[in-house]
mmCIF file of C-alpha atoms and ligand atoms in Angstrom:
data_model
loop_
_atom_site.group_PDB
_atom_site.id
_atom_site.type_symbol
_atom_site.label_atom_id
_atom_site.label_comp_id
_atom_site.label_asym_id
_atom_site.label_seq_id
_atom_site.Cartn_x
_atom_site.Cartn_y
_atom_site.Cartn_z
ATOM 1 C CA UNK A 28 78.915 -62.331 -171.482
ATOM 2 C CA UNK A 29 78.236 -61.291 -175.024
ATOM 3 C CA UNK A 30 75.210 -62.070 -176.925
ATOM 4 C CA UNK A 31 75.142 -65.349 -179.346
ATOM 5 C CA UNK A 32 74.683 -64.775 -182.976
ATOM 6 C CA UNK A 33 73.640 -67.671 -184.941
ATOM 7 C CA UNK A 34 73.963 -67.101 -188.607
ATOM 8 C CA UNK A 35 72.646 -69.661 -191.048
ATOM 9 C CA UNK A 36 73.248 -68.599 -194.509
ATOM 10 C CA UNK A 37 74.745 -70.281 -197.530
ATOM 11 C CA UNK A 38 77.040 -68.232 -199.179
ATOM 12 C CA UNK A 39 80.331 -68.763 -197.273
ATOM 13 C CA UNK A 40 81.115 -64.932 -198.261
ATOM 14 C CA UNK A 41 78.254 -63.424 -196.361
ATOM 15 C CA UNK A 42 79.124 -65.786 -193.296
ATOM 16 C CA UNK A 43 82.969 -64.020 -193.256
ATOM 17 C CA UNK A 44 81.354 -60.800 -193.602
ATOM 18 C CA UNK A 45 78.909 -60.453 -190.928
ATOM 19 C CA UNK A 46 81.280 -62.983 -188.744
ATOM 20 C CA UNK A 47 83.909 -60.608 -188.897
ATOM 21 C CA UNK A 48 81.876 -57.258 -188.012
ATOM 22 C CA UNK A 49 79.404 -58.854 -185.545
ATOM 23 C CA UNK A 50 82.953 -59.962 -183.852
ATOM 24 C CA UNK A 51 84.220 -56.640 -183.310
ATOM 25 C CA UNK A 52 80.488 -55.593 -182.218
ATOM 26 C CA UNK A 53 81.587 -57.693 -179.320
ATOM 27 C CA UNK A 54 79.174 -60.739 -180.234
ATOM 28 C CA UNK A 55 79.628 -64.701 -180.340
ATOM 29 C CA UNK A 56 78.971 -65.592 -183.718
ATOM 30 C CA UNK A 57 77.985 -69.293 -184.722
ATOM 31 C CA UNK A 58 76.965 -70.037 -188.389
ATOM 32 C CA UNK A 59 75.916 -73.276 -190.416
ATOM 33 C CA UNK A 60 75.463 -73.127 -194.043
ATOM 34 C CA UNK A 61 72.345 -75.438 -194.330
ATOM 35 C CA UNK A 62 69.136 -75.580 -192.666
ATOM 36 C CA UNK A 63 69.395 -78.756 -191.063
ATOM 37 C CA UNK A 64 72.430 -78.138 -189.390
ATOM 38 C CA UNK A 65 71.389 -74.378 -188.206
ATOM 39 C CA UNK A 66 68.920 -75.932 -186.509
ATOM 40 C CA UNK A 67 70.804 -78.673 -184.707
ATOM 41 C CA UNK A 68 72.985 -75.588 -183.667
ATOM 42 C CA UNK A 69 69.920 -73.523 -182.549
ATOM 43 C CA UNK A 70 68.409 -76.078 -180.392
ATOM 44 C CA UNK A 71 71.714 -77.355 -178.880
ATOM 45 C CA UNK A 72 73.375 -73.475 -178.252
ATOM 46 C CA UNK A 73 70.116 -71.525 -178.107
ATOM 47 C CA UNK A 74 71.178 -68.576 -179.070
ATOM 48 C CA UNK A 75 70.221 -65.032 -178.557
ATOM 49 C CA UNK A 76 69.733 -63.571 -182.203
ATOM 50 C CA UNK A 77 69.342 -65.671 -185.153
ATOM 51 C CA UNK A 78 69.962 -64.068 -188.984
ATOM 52 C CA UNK A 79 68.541 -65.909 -191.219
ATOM 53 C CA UNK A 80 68.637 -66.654 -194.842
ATOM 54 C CA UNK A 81 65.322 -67.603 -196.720
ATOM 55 C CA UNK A 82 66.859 -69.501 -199.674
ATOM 56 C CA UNK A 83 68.781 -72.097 -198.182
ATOM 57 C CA UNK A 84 70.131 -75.754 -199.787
ATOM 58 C CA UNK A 85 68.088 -78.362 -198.229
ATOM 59 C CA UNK A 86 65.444 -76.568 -195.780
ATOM 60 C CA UNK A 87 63.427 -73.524 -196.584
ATOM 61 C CA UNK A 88 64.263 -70.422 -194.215
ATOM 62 C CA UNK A 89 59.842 -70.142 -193.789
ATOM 63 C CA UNK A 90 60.268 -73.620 -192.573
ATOM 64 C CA UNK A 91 63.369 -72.544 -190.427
ATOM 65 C CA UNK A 92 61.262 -69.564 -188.675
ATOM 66 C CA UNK A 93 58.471 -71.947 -188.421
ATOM 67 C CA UNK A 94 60.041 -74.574 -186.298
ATOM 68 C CA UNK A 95 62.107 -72.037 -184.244
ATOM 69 C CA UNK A 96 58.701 -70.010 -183.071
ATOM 70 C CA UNK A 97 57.163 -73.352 -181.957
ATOM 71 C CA UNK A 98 60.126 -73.557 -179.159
ATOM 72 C CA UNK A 99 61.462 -69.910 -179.091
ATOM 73 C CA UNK A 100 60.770 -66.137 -179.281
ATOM 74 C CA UNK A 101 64.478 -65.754 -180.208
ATOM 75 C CA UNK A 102 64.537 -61.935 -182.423
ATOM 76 C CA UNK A 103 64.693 -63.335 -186.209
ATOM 77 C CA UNK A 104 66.304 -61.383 -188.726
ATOM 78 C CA UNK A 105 65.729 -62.520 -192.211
ATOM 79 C CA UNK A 106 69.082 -62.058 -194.802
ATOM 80 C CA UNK A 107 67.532 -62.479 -198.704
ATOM 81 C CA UNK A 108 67.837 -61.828 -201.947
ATOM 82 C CA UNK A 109 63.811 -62.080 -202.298
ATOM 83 C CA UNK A 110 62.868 -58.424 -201.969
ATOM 84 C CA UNK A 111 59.070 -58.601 -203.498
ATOM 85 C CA UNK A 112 56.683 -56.955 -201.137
ATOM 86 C CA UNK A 113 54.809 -60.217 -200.739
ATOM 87 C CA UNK A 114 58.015 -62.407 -199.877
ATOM 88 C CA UNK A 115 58.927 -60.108 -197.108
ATOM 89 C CA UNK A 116 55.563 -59.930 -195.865
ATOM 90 C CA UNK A 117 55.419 -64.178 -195.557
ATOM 91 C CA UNK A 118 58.645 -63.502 -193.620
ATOM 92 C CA UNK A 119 57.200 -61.509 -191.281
ATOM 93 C CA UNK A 120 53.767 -63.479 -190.851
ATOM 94 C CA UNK A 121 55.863 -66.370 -189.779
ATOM 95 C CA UNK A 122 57.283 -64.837 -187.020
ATOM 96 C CA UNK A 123 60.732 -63.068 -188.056
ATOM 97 C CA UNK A 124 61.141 -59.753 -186.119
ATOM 98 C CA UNK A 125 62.787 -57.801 -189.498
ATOM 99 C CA UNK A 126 64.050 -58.279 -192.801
ATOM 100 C CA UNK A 127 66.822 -56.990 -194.884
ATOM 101 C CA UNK A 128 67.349 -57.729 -198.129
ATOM 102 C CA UNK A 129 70.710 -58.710 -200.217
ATOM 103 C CA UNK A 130 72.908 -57.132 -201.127
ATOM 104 C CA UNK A 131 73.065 -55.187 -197.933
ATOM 105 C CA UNK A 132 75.577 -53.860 -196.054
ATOM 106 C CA UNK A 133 77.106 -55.609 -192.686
ATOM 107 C CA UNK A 134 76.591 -52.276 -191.121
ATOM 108 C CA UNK A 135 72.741 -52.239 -192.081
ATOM 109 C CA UNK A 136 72.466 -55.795 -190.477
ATOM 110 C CA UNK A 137 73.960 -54.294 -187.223
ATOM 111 C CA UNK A 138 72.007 -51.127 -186.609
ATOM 112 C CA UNK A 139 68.442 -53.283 -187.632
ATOM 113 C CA UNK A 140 69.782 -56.276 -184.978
ATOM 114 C CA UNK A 141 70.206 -53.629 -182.613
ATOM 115 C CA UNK A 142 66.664 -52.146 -183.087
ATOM 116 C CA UNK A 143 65.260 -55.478 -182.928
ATOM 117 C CA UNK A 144 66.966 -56.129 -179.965
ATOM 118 C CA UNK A 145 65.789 -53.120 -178.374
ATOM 119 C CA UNK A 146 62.351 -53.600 -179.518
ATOM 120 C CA UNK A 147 62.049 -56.999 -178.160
ATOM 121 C CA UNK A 148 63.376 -56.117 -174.656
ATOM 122 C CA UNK A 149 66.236 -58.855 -175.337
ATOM 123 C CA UNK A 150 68.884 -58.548 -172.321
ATOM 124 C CA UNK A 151 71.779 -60.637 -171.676
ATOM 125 C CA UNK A 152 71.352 -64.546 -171.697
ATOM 126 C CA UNK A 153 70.675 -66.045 -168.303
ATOM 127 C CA UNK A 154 73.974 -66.974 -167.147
ATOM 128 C CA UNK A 155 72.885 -67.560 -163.228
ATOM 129 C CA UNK A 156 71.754 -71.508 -163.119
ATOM 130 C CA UNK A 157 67.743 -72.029 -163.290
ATOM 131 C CA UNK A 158 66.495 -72.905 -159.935
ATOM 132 C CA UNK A 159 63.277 -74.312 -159.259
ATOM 133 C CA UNK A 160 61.206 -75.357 -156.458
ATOM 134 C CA UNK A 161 63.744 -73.865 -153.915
ATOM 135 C CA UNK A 162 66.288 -75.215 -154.893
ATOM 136 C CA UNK A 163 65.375 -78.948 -155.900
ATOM 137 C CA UNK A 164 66.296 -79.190 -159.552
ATOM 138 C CA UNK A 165 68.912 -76.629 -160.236
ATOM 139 C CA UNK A 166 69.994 -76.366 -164.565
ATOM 140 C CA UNK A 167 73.379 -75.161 -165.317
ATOM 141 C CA UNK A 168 73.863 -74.817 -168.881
ATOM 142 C CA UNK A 169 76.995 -73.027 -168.771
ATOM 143 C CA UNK A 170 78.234 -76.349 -167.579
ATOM 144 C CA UNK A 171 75.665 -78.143 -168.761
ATOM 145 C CA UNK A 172 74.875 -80.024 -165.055
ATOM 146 C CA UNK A 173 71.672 -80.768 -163.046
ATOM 147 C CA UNK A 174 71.230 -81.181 -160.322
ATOM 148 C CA UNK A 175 68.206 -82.583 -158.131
ATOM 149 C CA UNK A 176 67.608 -82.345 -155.061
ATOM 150 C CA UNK A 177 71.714 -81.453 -154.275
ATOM 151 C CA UNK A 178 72.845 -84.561 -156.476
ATOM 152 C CA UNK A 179 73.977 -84.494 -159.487
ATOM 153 C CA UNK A 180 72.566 -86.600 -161.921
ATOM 154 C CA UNK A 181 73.708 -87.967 -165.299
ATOM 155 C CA UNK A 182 71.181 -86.850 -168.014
ATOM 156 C CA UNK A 183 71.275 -88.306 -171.951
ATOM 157 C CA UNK A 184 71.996 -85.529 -174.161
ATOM 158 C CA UNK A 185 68.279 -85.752 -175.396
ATOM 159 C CA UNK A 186 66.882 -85.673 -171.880
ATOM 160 C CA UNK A 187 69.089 -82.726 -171.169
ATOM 161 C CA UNK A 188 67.766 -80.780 -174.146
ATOM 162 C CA UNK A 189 63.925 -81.538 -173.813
ATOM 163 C CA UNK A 190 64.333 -80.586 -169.567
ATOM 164 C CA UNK A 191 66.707 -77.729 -170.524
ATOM 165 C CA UNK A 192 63.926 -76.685 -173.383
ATOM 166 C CA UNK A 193 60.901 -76.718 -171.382
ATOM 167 C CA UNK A 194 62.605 -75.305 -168.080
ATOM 168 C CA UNK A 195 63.461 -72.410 -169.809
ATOM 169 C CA UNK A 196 59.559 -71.790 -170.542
ATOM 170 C CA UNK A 197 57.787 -72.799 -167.335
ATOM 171 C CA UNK A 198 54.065 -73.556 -167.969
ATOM 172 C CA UNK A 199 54.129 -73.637 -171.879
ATOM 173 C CA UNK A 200 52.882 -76.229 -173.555
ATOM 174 C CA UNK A 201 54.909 -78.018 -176.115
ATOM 175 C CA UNK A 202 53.816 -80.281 -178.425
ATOM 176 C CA UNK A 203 55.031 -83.441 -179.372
ATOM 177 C CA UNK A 204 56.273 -82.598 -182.644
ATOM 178 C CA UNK A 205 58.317 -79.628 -181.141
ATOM 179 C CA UNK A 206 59.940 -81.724 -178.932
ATOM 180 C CA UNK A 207 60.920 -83.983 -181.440
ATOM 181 C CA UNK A 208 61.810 -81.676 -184.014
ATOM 182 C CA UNK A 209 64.409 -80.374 -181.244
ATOM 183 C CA UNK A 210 66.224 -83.691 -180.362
ATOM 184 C CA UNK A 211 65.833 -84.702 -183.722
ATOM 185 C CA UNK A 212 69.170 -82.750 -183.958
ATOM 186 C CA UNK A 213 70.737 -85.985 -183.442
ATOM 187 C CA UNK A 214 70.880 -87.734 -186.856
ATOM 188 C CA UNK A 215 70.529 -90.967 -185.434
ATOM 189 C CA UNK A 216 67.903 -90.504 -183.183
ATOM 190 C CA UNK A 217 65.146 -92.063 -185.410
ATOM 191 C CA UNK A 218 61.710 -90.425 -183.997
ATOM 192 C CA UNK A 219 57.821 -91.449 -183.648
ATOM 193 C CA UNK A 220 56.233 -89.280 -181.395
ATOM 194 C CA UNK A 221 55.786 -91.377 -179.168
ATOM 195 C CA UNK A 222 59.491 -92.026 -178.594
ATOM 196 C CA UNK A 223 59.244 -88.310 -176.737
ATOM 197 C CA UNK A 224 57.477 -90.223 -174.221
ATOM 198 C CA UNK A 225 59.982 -92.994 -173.821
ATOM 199 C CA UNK A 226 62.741 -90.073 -173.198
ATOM 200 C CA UNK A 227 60.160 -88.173 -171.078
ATOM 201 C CA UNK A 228 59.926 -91.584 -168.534
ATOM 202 C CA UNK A 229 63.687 -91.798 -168.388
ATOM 203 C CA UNK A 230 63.992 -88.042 -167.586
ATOM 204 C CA UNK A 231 60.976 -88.138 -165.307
ATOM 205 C CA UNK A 232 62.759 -91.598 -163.534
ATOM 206 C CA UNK A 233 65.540 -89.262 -162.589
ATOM 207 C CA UNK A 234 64.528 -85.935 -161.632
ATOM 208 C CA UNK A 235 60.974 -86.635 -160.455
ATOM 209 C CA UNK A 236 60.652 -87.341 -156.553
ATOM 210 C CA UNK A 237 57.525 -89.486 -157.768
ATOM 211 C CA UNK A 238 57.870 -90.502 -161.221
ATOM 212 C CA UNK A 239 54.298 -91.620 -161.423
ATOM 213 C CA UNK A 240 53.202 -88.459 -160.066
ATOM 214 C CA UNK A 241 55.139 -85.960 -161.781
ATOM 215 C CA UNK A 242 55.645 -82.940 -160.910
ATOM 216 C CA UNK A 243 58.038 -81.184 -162.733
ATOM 217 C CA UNK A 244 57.355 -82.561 -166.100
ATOM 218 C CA UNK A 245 53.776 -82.668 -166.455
ATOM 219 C CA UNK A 246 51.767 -84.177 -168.709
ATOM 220 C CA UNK A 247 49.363 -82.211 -171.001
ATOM 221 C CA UNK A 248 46.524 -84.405 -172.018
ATOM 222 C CA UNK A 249 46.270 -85.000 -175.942
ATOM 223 C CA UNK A 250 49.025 -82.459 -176.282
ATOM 224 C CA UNK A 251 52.357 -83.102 -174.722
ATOM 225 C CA UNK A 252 53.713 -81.828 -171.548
ATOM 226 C CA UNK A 253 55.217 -78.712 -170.298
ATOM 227 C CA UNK A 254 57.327 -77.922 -167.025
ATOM 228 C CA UNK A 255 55.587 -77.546 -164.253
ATOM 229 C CA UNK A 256 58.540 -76.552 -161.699
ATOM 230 C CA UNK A 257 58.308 -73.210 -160.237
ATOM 231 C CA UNK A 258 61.665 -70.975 -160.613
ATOM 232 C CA UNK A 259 63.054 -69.413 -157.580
ATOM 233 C CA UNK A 260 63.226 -65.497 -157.321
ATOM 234 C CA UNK A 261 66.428 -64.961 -155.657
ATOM 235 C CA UNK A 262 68.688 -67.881 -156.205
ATOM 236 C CA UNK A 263 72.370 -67.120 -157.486
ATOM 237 C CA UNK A 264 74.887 -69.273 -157.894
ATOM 238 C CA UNK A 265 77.555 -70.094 -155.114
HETATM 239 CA CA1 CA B 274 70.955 -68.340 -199.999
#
């Protein structure tokens, strides 16, 4: 399995560019050429590298960084034309990993991925299924299934991604508004905080043994909830 490359950028030119080498690196590449739509693609691919560009059409890249650290520690590389000290700086303070600045060369961008990667201890995406409480809920996201408790069960696309996001970070908290801002996604999904909640029951109705004593979606009080499922050491696939 080769690592995912999201690339949001808007000039179609440096998409081709890096596309074409990060290819023959031997990586997926995905890229969107607004902000809104790189993030839809984030949240719904996760990938394992994001490059980012800070001067986007409709979202800022800051704002892009800032809503991807409240769900993800994904390496950030930052692609822009703003080289003053204090720009890159802000880049860095809001949680990008490294920064290159235009015009730059597609073999620059590869050898600073790499040290990032290195740096941040980044292996291979889980491709085994998550497994939690021996064995009860079981998350494929290669195939995007679920199982619990041997059954499959039919999830909403926004109940998949809120389990499939919190799963994926046992025991962190996440906030409402994180939540939200990653089924938001859906364009027609028109959101109040409190319409996490309504999703939450639904899930919780059909992967919860109890649903009024939850277990593996627990509630944080005055926060939001996080997963509360613990993830089995030795389970592979098969
Ligand atoms: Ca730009």
């Amino acid at each position: 399995m080769s690592l995912k490359v999201l690339i949001i950028e808007d000039e179609p030119m440096i998409i081709d560019v890096l596309t074409g080498y990060l290819l023959q690196a031997g990586y997926d590449v995905l890229s969107e050429t607004n902000g809104r739509d790189g993030l839809e693609l984030f949240y719904r691919e996760q990938p394992n590298f994001v490059l980012l560009d800070l001067m986007l059409p409709d979202l800022s890249g800051e704002e892009i960084c800032e809503s991807i650290r409240r769900v993800s520690n994904v390496p950030i590389l930052i692609l822009s034309a703003k080289s003053a000290e204090e720009e890159k700086i802000r880049g860095l303070r809001l949680g990008a990993d490294d920064y290159v600045t235009k015009p730059f060369s597609p073999r620059e961008v590869l050898v600073r991925m790499q040290a990032v990667l290195r740096r941040t201890g980044v292996e291979q995406k889980e491709q085994t299924p998550l497994s939690f409480n021996e064995k009860t809920l079981i998350i494929d996201d290669r195939q995007k299934l679920v199982k619990v408790r041997g059954r499959e069960i039919h999830l909403t696309r926004i109940e998949y991604v809120l389990l499939y996001l919190m799963a994926s970070h046992p025991g962190q908290v996440f906030h409402r508004t994180s939540l939200l801002e990653a089924v938001q996604a859906d364009q027609f999904f028109e959101g109040y905080e409190r319409s996490i909640d309504v999703h939450i029951k639904n899930l919780r109705k059909k992967i919860e043994a109890d649903p009024h004593h939850p277990r593996l979606i627990v509630t944080v009080f005055g926060m939001g909830y996080k997963f509360g499922g613990e993830k089995d050491v030795s389970y592979t696939s098969g």
